Amino acid sequence: MDYDRYDRIRALQWQGTALRLLDQRRLPMEEVFIDCHSAAAVAAAIANLSVRGAPAIGIAAAYGVVLAARQRTSADGCIDRAGLAADLRELAASRPTAVNLCWALKRMQRLLDAGASVAALAAEAVAIEREDLAANRHMGSLGAALIAPGSGVLTHCNTGSLATAGFGTALGVIRAGVASGRIARVFNTETRPWLQGTRLTAWELLKDGIDAKLIVDSAAAHLMRTGAVQWVIVGADRIAANGDTANKIGTYQLAICARHHGVKFMVVAPASTVDRQT
């Protein structure tokens, strides 16, 4: 797998004292980065969609905890626990639908409860980011292996490097499938109302040199009926313990159409997206 070609985009970059985010509201017309120096800035970036995608939100929140701990620790090493708790609540409230956010915050909270240093917290956030990238690449390989050579695939919303630490979940499978020669046709929906498919997924595919067709959301069923699509591949915002999946509006109708037309349906997500409490 040529990751130098298919995994070049990084929407989150830890700078040591700040979290640099590619402002996804400005894509595809402009590539503008935002430097977040506080938990409040990270929470605002999550809430206003500068950073989006369940895995990316979790990673950003983990770095937000690092920034909060640094800001709330005095020169003599004393920590403002009340202020730190407020920062974590603000991060948790920034996107309650993304279970990865709560998962990452709980993981960081365990270290805080154990009295971890800012350096230890930063190391944990880096580990969360690296684990996500490794999981995405592994899922890409596993998912691509299920796809018969010459297949057409359709994806919805944005599930690529912009939504994760890198490579992507559903888009990672597509990248791996294209690289291995299994995927012959790629279709991505515009994804109304925020047009993540038009603005973000199409941009990523162009960056990678992957030949893809952008379609209006309402054309998906036609492509399935005519045999152009053999797989629908999507990500997930949250997966319940029984396998029920919450994802971008429009995913349900794709699942119904796929079932009706005998098209296979794949949900690609890391373990952190599974909410075992539901």
PDB file of C-alpha atoms in Angstrom:
ATOM      1  CA  MET A   1       0.000   0.000   0.000  1.00  0.00           C
ATOM      2  CA  ASP A   2       1.488   3.315  -1.097  1.00  0.00           C
ATOM      3  CA  TYR A   3       0.671   5.474   1.927  1.00  0.00           C
ATOM      4  CA  ASP A   4       2.841   8.288   0.550  1.00  0.00           C
ATOM      5  CA  ARG A   5       0.219   8.681  -2.173  1.00  0.00           C
ATOM      6  CA  TYR A   6      -2.982   7.696  -0.377  1.00  0.00           C
ATOM      7  CA  ASP A   7      -2.390   9.093   3.115  1.00  0.00           C
ATOM      8  CA  ARG A   8      -0.949  12.588   2.790  1.00  0.00           C
ATOM      9  CA  ILE A   9      -3.683  14.724   4.352  1.00  0.00           C
ATOM     10  CA  ARG A  10      -3.504  15.672   8.040  1.00  0.00           C
ATOM     11  CA  ALA A  11      -6.363  17.751   9.429  1.00  0.00           C
ATOM     12  CA  LEU A  12      -4.953  17.733  12.991  1.00  0.00           C
ATOM     13  CA  GLN A  13      -1.351  18.599  13.854  1.00  0.00           C
ATOM     14  CA  TRP A  14      -0.093  18.714  17.435  1.00  0.00           C
ATOM     15  CA  GLN A  15       2.442  21.536  17.804  1.00  0.00           C
ATOM     16  CA  GLY A  16       3.469  20.900  21.403  1.00  0.00           C
ATOM     17  CA  THR A  17       1.848  24.047  22.765  1.00  0.00           C
ATOM     18  CA  ALA A  18      -1.122  24.275  20.395  1.00  0.00           C
ATOM     19  CA  LEU A  19      -3.382  22.112  18.252  1.00  0.00           C
ATOM     20  CA  ARG A  20      -3.349  23.124  14.600  1.00  0.00           C
ATOM     21  CA  LEU A  21      -6.562  22.329  12.727  1.00  0.00           C
ATOM     22  CA  LEU A  22      -7.358  22.532   9.043  1.00  0.00           C
ATOM     23  CA  ASP A  23     -10.495  24.689   8.976  1.00  0.00           C
ATOM     24  CA  GLN A  24     -12.915  22.442   7.115  1.00  0.00           C
ATOM     25  CA  ARG A  25     -15.493  25.202   6.787  1.00  0.00           C
ATOM     26  CA  ARG A  26     -13.194  26.886   4.247  1.00  0.00           C
ATOM     27  CA  LEU A  27     -12.625  23.851   2.029  1.00  0.00           C
ATOM     28  CA  PRO A  28     -12.362  23.309  -0.870  1.00  0.00           C
ATOM     29  CA  MET A  29     -11.714  26.909  -1.888  1.00  0.00           C
ATOM     30  CA  GLU A  30      -9.113  27.698   0.793  1.00  0.00           C
ATOM     31  CA  GLU A  31      -6.724  25.666   2.945  1.00  0.00           C
ATOM     32  CA  VAL A  32      -6.613  27.661   6.177  1.00  0.00           C
ATOM     33  CA  PHE A  33      -5.255  26.423   9.512  1.00  0.00           C
ATOM     34  CA  ILE A  34      -6.411  27.424  12.998  1.00  0.00           C
ATOM     35  CA  ASP A  35      -4.113  27.244  16.033  1.00  0.00           C
ATOM     36  CA  CYS A  36      -5.960  26.347  19.239  1.00  0.00           C
ATOM     37  CA  HIS A  37      -4.114  27.298  22.435  1.00  0.00           C
ATOM     38  CA  SER A  38      -6.865  26.427  24.924  1.00  0.00           C
ATOM     39  CA  ALA A  39      -9.565  23.871  25.610  1.00  0.00           C
ATOM     40  CA  ALA A  40     -12.157  26.566  24.911  1.00  0.00           C
ATOM     41  CA  ALA A  41     -10.705  27.122  21.448  1.00  0.00           C
ATOM     42  CA  VAL A  42     -10.780  23.382  20.733  1.00  0.00           C
ATOM     43  CA  ALA A  43     -14.387  23.131  21.958  1.00  0.00           C
ATOM     44  CA  ALA A  44     -15.355  26.050  19.730  1.00  0.00           C
ATOM     45  CA  ALA A  45     -13.651  24.437  16.727  1.00  0.00           C
ATOM     46  CA  ILE A  46     -15.583  21.218  17.328  1.00  0.00           C
ATOM     47  CA  ALA A  47     -18.885  23.039  17.804  1.00  0.00           C
ATOM     48  CA  ASN A  48     -18.541  25.230  14.708  1.00  0.00           C
ATOM     49  CA  LEU A  49     -17.417  22.325  12.464  1.00  0.00           C
ATOM     50  CA  SER A  50     -13.872  23.563  11.894  1.00  0.00           C
ATOM     51  CA  VAL A  51     -12.975  20.001  12.870  1.00  0.00           C
ATOM     52  CA  ARG A  52     -15.516  17.222  12.324  1.00  0.00           C
ATOM     53  CA  GLY A  53     -15.787  13.475  12.007  1.00  0.00           C
ATOM     54  CA  ALA A  54     -16.220  11.328  15.107  1.00  0.00           C
ATOM     55  CA  PRO A  55     -12.613  10.031  15.376  1.00  0.00           C
ATOM     56  CA  ALA A  56     -11.095  13.463  14.670  1.00  0.00           C
ATOM     57  CA  ILE A  57     -13.347  15.042  17.285  1.00  0.00           C
ATOM     58  CA  GLY A  58     -12.154  12.543  19.891  1.00  0.00           C
ATOM     59  CA  ILE A  59      -8.512  13.209  19.058  1.00  0.00           C
ATOM     60  CA  ALA A  60      -9.032  16.973  19.150  1.00  0.00           C
ATOM     61  CA  ALA A  61     -10.744  16.687  22.541  1.00  0.00           C
ATOM     62  CA  ALA A  62      -7.823  14.666  23.923  1.00  0.00           C
ATOM     63  CA  TYR A  63      -5.428  17.435  22.930  1.00  0.00           C
ATOM     64  CA  GLY A  64      -7.910  19.919  24.395  1.00  0.00           C
ATOM     65  CA  VAL A  65      -7.460  18.204  27.762  1.00  0.00           C
ATOM     66  CA  VAL A  66      -3.692  18.631  27.455  1.00  0.00           C
ATOM     67  CA  LEU A  67      -4.116  22.340  26.764  1.00  0.00           C
ATOM     68  CA  ALA A  68      -6.541  22.662  29.680  1.00  0.00           C
ATOM     69  CA  ALA A  69      -4.179  20.911  32.084  1.00  0.00           C
ATOM     70  CA  ARG A  70      -1.283  23.116  31.027  1.00  0.00           C
ATOM     71  CA  GLN A  71      -3.375  26.264  31.403  1.00  0.00           C
ATOM     72  CA  ARG A  72      -4.767  25.195  34.797  1.00  0.00           C
ATOM     73  CA  THR A  73      -1.391  24.223  36.298  1.00  0.00           C
ATOM     74  CA  SER A  74       0.413  27.002  38.168  1.00  0.00           C
ATOM     75  CA  ALA A  75       4.160  27.567  38.255  1.00  0.00           C
ATOM     76  CA  ASP A  76       4.413  25.729  41.585  1.00  0.00           C
ATOM     77  CA  GLY A  77       2.606  22.675  40.178  1.00  0.00           C
ATOM     78  CA  CYS A  78      -0.802  23.275  41.748  1.00  0.00           C
ATOM     79  CA  ILE A  79      -3.778  22.381  39.562  1.00  0.00           C
ATOM     80  CA  ASP A  80      -7.025  24.317  39.470  1.00  0.00           C
ATOM     81  CA  ARG A  81      -9.257  21.226  39.626  1.00  0.00           C
ATOM     82  CA  ALA A  82     -12.514  23.157  39.416  1.00  0.00           C
ATOM     83  CA  GLY A  83     -11.374  25.053  36.339  1.00  0.00           C
ATOM     84  CA  LEU A  84     -10.076  21.869  34.724  1.00  0.00           C
ATOM     85  CA  ALA A  85     -13.387  20.100  35.343  1.00  0.00           C
ATOM     86  CA  ALA A  86     -15.212  23.007  33.717  1.00  0.00           C
ATOM     87  CA  ASP A  87     -12.929  22.758  30.683  1.00  0.00           C
ATOM     88  CA  LEU A  88     -13.722  19.061  30.305  1.00  0.00           C
ATOM     89  CA  ARG A  89     -17.451  19.748  30.561  1.00  0.00           C
ATOM     90  CA  GLU A  90     -17.140  22.349  27.814  1.00  0.00           C
ATOM     91  CA  LEU A  91     -15.327  19.864  25.594  1.00  0.00           C
ATOM     92  CA  ALA A  92     -17.925  17.164  26.301  1.00  0.00           C
ATOM     93  CA  ALA A  93     -20.773  19.512  25.351  1.00  0.00           C
ATOM     94  CA  SER A  94     -19.199  20.552  22.048  1.00  0.00           C
ATOM     95  CA  ARG A  95     -20.549  17.520  20.106  1.00  0.00           C
ATOM     96  CA  PRO A  96     -22.553  15.110  22.277  1.00  0.00           C
ATOM     97  CA  THR A  97     -23.542  12.866  19.340  1.00  0.00           C
ATOM     98  CA  ALA A  98     -19.951  11.703  18.728  1.00  0.00           C
ATOM     99  CA  VAL A  99     -19.284   8.835  21.134  1.00  0.00           C
ATOM    100  CA  ASN A 100     -15.547   9.068  20.340  1.00  0.00           C
ATOM    101  CA  LEU A 101     -15.549  12.426  22.105  1.00  0.00           C
ATOM    102  CA  CYS A 102     -16.801  10.963  25.386  1.00  0.00           C
ATOM    103  CA  TRP A 103     -14.525   7.946  24.964  1.00  0.00           C
ATOM    104  CA  ALA A 104     -11.421  10.108  24.561  1.00  0.00           C
ATOM    105  CA  LEU A 105     -12.359  12.362  27.474  1.00  0.00           C
ATOM    106  CA  LYS A 106     -12.912   9.362  29.762  1.00  0.00           C
ATOM    107  CA  ARG A 107      -9.531   7.978  28.763  1.00  0.00           C
ATOM    108  CA  MET A 108      -7.858  11.293  29.558  1.00  0.00           C
ATOM    109  CA  GLN A 109      -9.872  11.637  32.793  1.00  0.00           C
ATOM    110  CA  ARG A 110      -8.422   8.359  34.076  1.00  0.00           C
ATOM    111  CA  LEU A 111      -4.940   9.838  33.800  1.00  0.00           C
ATOM    112  CA  LEU A 112      -6.037  13.052  35.467  1.00  0.00           C
ATOM    113  CA  ASP A 113      -7.505  11.057  38.355  1.00  0.00           C
ATOM    114  CA  ALA A 114      -4.181   9.257  38.709  1.00  0.00           C
ATOM    115  CA  GLY A 115      -2.326  12.573  38.963  1.00  0.00           C
ATOM    116  CA  ALA A 116      -0.646  12.385  35.557  1.00  0.00           C
ATOM    117  CA  SER A 117       1.651  15.198  34.478  1.00  0.00           C
ATOM    118  CA  VAL A 118       0.997  17.419  31.478  1.00  0.00           C
ATOM    119  CA  ALA A 119       3.720  15.511  29.622  1.00  0.00           C
ATOM    120  CA  ALA A 120       1.987  12.202  30.376  1.00  0.00           C
ATOM    121  CA  LEU A 121      -1.327  13.613  29.186  1.00  0.00           C
ATOM    122  CA  ALA A 122       0.287  14.798  25.959  1.00  0.00           C
ATOM    123  CA  ALA A 123       1.793  11.349  25.417  1.00  0.00           C
ATOM    124  CA  GLU A 124      -1.642   9.789  25.880  1.00  0.00           C
ATOM    125  CA  ALA A 125      -3.240  12.148  23.353  1.00  0.00           C
ATOM    126  CA  VAL A 126      -0.499  11.318  20.851  1.00  0.00           C
ATOM    127  CA  ALA A 127      -1.159   7.617  21.498  1.00  0.00           C
ATOM    128  CA  ILE A 128      -4.878   8.088  20.794  1.00  0.00           C
ATOM    129  CA  GLU A 129      -4.030   9.763  17.489  1.00  0.00           C
ATOM    130  CA  ARG A 130      -1.530   7.069  16.462  1.00  0.00           C
ATOM    131  CA  GLU A 131      -3.895   4.255  17.437  1.00  0.00           C
ATOM    132  CA  ASP A 132      -6.613   5.757  15.265  1.00  0.00           C
ATOM    133  CA  LEU A 133      -4.315   5.975  12.255  1.00  0.00           C
ATOM    134  CA  ALA A 134      -3.172   2.369  12.729  1.00  0.00           C
ATOM    135  CA  ALA A 135      -6.785   1.200  13.092  1.00  0.00           C
ATOM    136  CA  ASN A 136      -7.823   3.038   9.933  1.00  0.00           C
ATOM    137  CA  ARG A 137      -5.068   1.469   7.871  1.00  0.00           C
ATOM    138  CA  HIS A 138      -5.925  -1.980   9.235  1.00  0.00           C
ATOM    139  CA  MET A 139      -9.652  -1.498   8.585  1.00  0.00           C
ATOM    140  CA  GLY A 140      -8.821  -0.327   5.084  1.00  0.00           C
ATOM    141  CA  SER A 141      -6.986  -3.561   4.368  1.00  0.00           C
ATOM    142  CA  LEU A 142      -9.719  -5.730   5.894  1.00  0.00           C
ATOM    143  CA  GLY A 143     -12.536  -3.917   4.101  1.00  0.00           C
ATOM    144  CA  ALA A 144     -10.839  -3.860   0.707  1.00  0.00           C
ATOM    145  CA  ALA A 145     -10.298  -7.623   0.889  1.00  0.00           C
ATOM    146  CA  LEU A 146     -14.092  -8.110   0.939  1.00  0.00           C
ATOM    147  CA  ILE A 147     -14.596  -6.273  -2.353  1.00  0.00           C
ATOM    148  CA  ALA A 148     -14.533  -8.230  -5.602  1.00  0.00           C
ATOM    149  CA  PRO A 149     -12.220  -6.858  -8.317  1.00  0.00           C
ATOM    150  CA  GLY A 150     -13.954  -4.510 -10.733  1.00  0.00           C
ATOM    151  CA  SER A 151     -16.552  -3.320  -8.228  1.00  0.00           C
ATOM    152  CA  GLY A 152     -18.233   0.053  -8.043  1.00  0.00           C
ATOM    153  CA  VAL A 153     -18.627   1.675  -4.628  1.00  0.00           C
ATOM    154  CA  LEU A 154     -20.671   4.554  -3.282  1.00  0.00           C
ATOM    155  CA  THR A 155     -19.886   6.549  -0.150  1.00  0.00           C
ATOM    156  CA  HIS A 156     -21.723   9.226   1.800  1.00  0.00           C
ATOM    157  CA  CYS A 157     -20.575  12.300   3.739  1.00  0.00           C
ATOM    158  CA  ASN A 158     -16.841  12.479   4.554  1.00  0.00           C
ATOM    159  CA  THR A 159     -15.014   9.629   6.263  1.00  0.00           C
ATOM    160  CA  GLY A 160     -11.453  10.254   5.152  1.00  0.00           C
ATOM    161  CA  SER A 161      -8.340  11.891   6.541  1.00  0.00           C
ATOM    162  CA  LEU A 162     -10.332  15.020   7.333  1.00  0.00           C
ATOM    163  CA  ALA A 163     -12.537  13.030   9.724  1.00  0.00           C
ATOM    164  CA  THR A 164      -9.801  10.972  11.398  1.00  0.00           C
ATOM    165  CA  ALA A 165      -6.123  10.925  12.315  1.00  0.00           C
ATOM    166  CA  GLY A 166      -5.439   9.986   8.708  1.00  0.00           C
ATOM    167  CA  PHE A 167      -6.373   7.627   5.839  1.00  0.00           C
ATOM    168  CA  GLY A 168      -9.995   7.407   6.928  1.00  0.00           C
ATOM    169  CA  THR A 169     -12.589   4.798   7.849  1.00  0.00           C
ATOM    170  CA  ALA A 170     -14.950   4.195   4.918  1.00  0.00           C
ATOM    171  CA  LEU A 171     -12.764   6.307   2.643  1.00  0.00           C
ATOM    172  CA  GLY A 172      -9.770   4.324   3.905  1.00  0.00           C
ATOM    173  CA  VAL A 173     -11.395   1.143   2.591  1.00  0.00           C
ATOM    174  CA  ILE A 174     -11.973   2.895  -0.723  1.00  0.00           C
ATOM    175  CA  ARG A 175      -8.371   4.111  -0.851  1.00  0.00           C
ATOM    176  CA  ALA A 176      -7.105   0.594  -0.135  1.00  0.00           C
ATOM    177  CA  GLY A 177      -9.521  -0.881  -2.680  1.00  0.00           C
ATOM    178  CA  VAL A 178      -8.424   1.515  -5.410  1.00  0.00           C
ATOM    179  CA  ALA A 179      -4.747   0.946  -4.603  1.00  0.00           C
ATOM    180  CA  SER A 180      -5.193  -2.840  -4.826  1.00  0.00           C
ATOM    181  CA  GLY A 181      -7.146  -2.642  -8.079  1.00  0.00           C
ATOM    182  CA  ARG A 182     -10.351  -4.038  -6.592  1.00  0.00           C
ATOM    183  CA  ILE A 183     -12.419  -0.861  -6.960  1.00  0.00           C
ATOM    184  CA  ALA A 184     -13.066   0.292 -10.513  1.00  0.00           C
ATOM    185  CA  ARG A 185     -15.682   2.990  -9.894  1.00  0.00           C
ATOM    186  CA  VAL A 186     -16.137   5.464  -7.034  1.00  0.00           C
ATOM    187  CA  PHE A 187     -19.247   7.572  -6.475  1.00  0.00           C
ATOM    188  CA  ASN A 188     -19.652  10.037  -3.629  1.00  0.00           C
ATOM    189  CA  THR A 189     -22.853  11.817  -2.693  1.00  0.00           C
ATOM    190  CA  GLU A 190     -23.057  15.567  -2.285  1.00  0.00           C
ATOM    191  CA  THR A 191     -24.462  14.998   1.251  1.00  0.00           C
ATOM    192  CA  ARG A 192     -26.942  17.759   1.894  1.00  0.00           C
ATOM    193  CA  PRO A 193     -27.447  20.049   3.723  1.00  0.00           C
ATOM    194  CA  TRP A 194     -23.790  20.753   4.606  1.00  0.00           C
ATOM    195  CA  LEU A 195     -22.362  19.217   1.407  1.00  0.00           C
ATOM    196  CA  GLN A 196     -19.544  17.315   3.088  1.00  0.00           C
ATOM    197  CA  GLY A 197     -19.347  15.037   0.067  1.00  0.00           C
ATOM    198  CA  THR A 198     -19.050  17.931  -2.356  1.00  0.00           C
ATOM    199  CA  ARG A 199     -16.696  20.081  -0.300  1.00  0.00           C
ATOM    200  CA  LEU A 200     -14.599  17.492   1.543  1.00  0.00           C
ATOM    201  CA  THR A 201     -14.738  13.983   0.081  1.00  0.00           C
ATOM    202  CA  ALA A 202     -14.393  15.181  -3.512  1.00  0.00           C
ATOM    203  CA  TRP A 203     -11.455  17.353  -2.395  1.00  0.00           C
ATOM    204  CA  GLU A 204      -9.724  14.382  -0.728  1.00  0.00           C
ATOM    205  CA  LEU A 205     -10.244  12.118  -3.729  1.00  0.00           C
ATOM    206  CA  LEU A 206      -8.852  14.770  -6.067  1.00  0.00           C
ATOM    207  CA  LYS A 207      -5.819  15.180  -3.788  1.00  0.00           C
ATOM    208  CA  ASP A 208      -5.155  11.439  -4.108  1.00  0.00           C
ATOM    209  CA  GLY A 209      -5.725  11.363  -7.849  1.00  0.00           C
ATOM    210  CA  ILE A 210      -8.650   8.942  -7.460  1.00  0.00           C
ATOM    211  CA  ASP A 211     -11.118   9.148 -10.337  1.00  0.00           C
ATOM    212  CA  ALA A 212     -14.541   9.613  -8.729  1.00  0.00           C
ATOM    213  CA  LYS A 213     -17.952  10.903  -9.702  1.00  0.00           C
ATOM    214  CA  LEU A 214     -19.843  13.338  -7.485  1.00  0.00           C
ATOM    215  CA  ILE A 215     -23.571  12.610  -7.542  1.00  0.00           C
ATOM    216  CA  VAL A 216     -26.666  14.284  -6.174  1.00  0.00           C
ATOM    217  CA  ASP A 217     -28.042  12.413  -3.172  1.00  0.00           C
ATOM    218  CA  SER A 218     -31.182  11.385  -5.051  1.00  0.00           C
ATOM    219  CA  ALA A 219     -29.202   9.565  -7.793  1.00  0.00           C
ATOM    220  CA  ALA A 220     -27.925   6.811  -5.487  1.00  0.00           C
ATOM    221  CA  ALA A 221     -30.861   4.437  -5.952  1.00  0.00           C
ATOM    222  CA  HIS A 222     -30.596   4.718  -9.750  1.00  0.00           C
ATOM    223  CA  LEU A 223     -26.916   3.731  -9.666  1.00  0.00           C
ATOM    224  CA  MET A 224     -27.752   0.707  -7.532  1.00  0.00           C
ATOM    225  CA  ARG A 225     -30.605  -0.357  -9.822  1.00  0.00           C
ATOM    226  CA  THR A 226     -28.448  -0.127 -12.963  1.00  0.00           C
ATOM    227  CA  GLY A 227     -25.610  -2.175 -11.473  1.00  0.00           C
ATOM    228  CA  ALA A 228     -23.009   0.581 -11.313  1.00  0.00           C
ATOM    229  CA  VAL A 229     -22.607   0.097  -7.555  1.00  0.00           C
ATOM    230  CA  GLN A 230     -21.854  -3.188  -5.765  1.00  0.00           C
ATOM    231  CA  TRP A 231     -21.025  -1.737  -2.343  1.00  0.00           C
ATOM    232  CA  VAL A 232     -22.209   1.190  -0.241  1.00  0.00           C
ATOM    233  CA  ILE A 233     -19.467   2.061   2.263  1.00  0.00           C
ATOM    234  CA  VAL A 234     -20.115   4.511   5.106  1.00  0.00           C
ATOM    235  CA  GLY A 235     -18.717   5.529   8.478  1.00  0.00           C
ATOM    236  CA  ALA A 236     -20.556   5.997  11.774  1.00  0.00           C
ATOM    237  CA  ASP A 237     -21.051   8.659  14.421  1.00  0.00           C
ATOM    238  CA  ARG A 238     -22.161   6.085  16.979  1.00  0.00           C
ATOM    239  CA  ILE A 239     -22.785   2.336  16.978  1.00  0.00           C
ATOM    240  CA  ALA A 240     -25.058   0.894  19.656  1.00  0.00           C
ATOM    241  CA  ALA A 241     -24.231  -2.334  21.467  1.00  0.00           C
ATOM    242  CA  ASN A 242     -26.723  -4.212  19.265  1.00  0.00           C
ATOM    243  CA  GLY A 243     -25.126  -2.926  16.056  1.00  0.00           C
ATOM    244  CA  ASP A 244     -27.632  -0.171  15.294  1.00  0.00           C
ATOM    245  CA  THR A 245     -25.753   2.688  13.673  1.00  0.00           C
ATOM    246  CA  ALA A 246     -26.240   6.451  13.806  1.00  0.00           C
ATOM    247  CA  ASN A 247     -24.636   8.378  10.986  1.00  0.00           C
ATOM    248  CA  LYS A 248     -25.104  11.368   8.707  1.00  0.00           C
ATOM    249  CA  ILE A 249     -28.653  12.095   7.556  1.00  0.00           C
ATOM    250  CA  GLY A 250     -29.254  10.148   4.340  1.00  0.00           C
ATOM    251  CA  THR A 251     -27.468   6.981   5.482  1.00  0.00           C
ATOM    252  CA  TYR A 252     -30.744   5.236   6.317  1.00  0.00           C
ATOM    253  CA  GLN A 253     -32.191   5.699   2.851  1.00  0.00           C
ATOM    254  CA  LEU A 254     -28.971   4.354   1.317  1.00  0.00           C
ATOM    255  CA  ALA A 255     -29.253   1.254   3.508  1.00  0.00           C
ATOM    256  CA  ILE A 256     -32.884   0.703   2.468  1.00  0.00           C
ATOM    257  CA  CYS A 257     -32.060   1.152  -1.232  1.00  0.00           C
ATOM    258  CA  ALA A 258     -29.052  -1.151  -0.963  1.00  0.00           C
ATOM    259  CA  ARG A 259     -31.155  -3.871   0.642  1.00  0.00           C
ATOM    260  CA  HIS A 260     -33.848  -3.502  -2.021  1.00  0.00           C
ATOM    261  CA  HIS A 261     -31.370  -3.758  -4.899  1.00  0.00           C
ATOM    262  CA  GLY A 262     -29.152  -6.469  -3.399  1.00  0.00           C
ATOM    263  CA  VAL A 263     -26.187  -4.135  -2.958  1.00  0.00           C
ATOM    264  CA  LYS A 264     -23.794  -4.901  -0.116  1.00  0.00           C
ATOM    265  CA  PHE A 265     -23.508  -2.384   2.720  1.00  0.00           C
ATOM    266  CA  MET A 266     -20.410  -1.804   4.851  1.00  0.00           C
ATOM    267  CA  VAL A 267     -20.082   0.344   7.986  1.00  0.00           C
ATOM    268  CA  VAL A 268     -16.455   1.134   8.818  1.00  0.00           C
ATOM    269  CA  ALA A 269     -15.624   2.477  12.285  1.00  0.00           C
ATOM    270  CA  PRO A 270     -13.072   1.951  15.068  1.00  0.00           C
ATOM    271  CA  ALA A 271     -13.954   0.311  18.387  1.00  0.00           C
ATOM    272  CA  SER A 272     -14.111   3.753  20.017  1.00  0.00           C
ATOM    273  CA  THR A 273     -17.275   4.477  18.001  1.00  0.00           C
ATOM    274  CA  VAL A 274     -19.153   1.594  19.654  1.00  0.00           C
ATOM    275  CA  ASP A 275     -21.256   2.740  22.613  1.00  0.00           C
ATOM    276  CA  ARG A 276     -21.425  -0.363  24.777  1.00  0.00           C
ATOM    277  CA  GLN A 277     -23.699   1.388  27.281  1.00  0.00           C
ATOM    278  CA  THR A 278     -26.650   1.491  24.848  1.00  0.00           C
TER     279      THR A 278
END
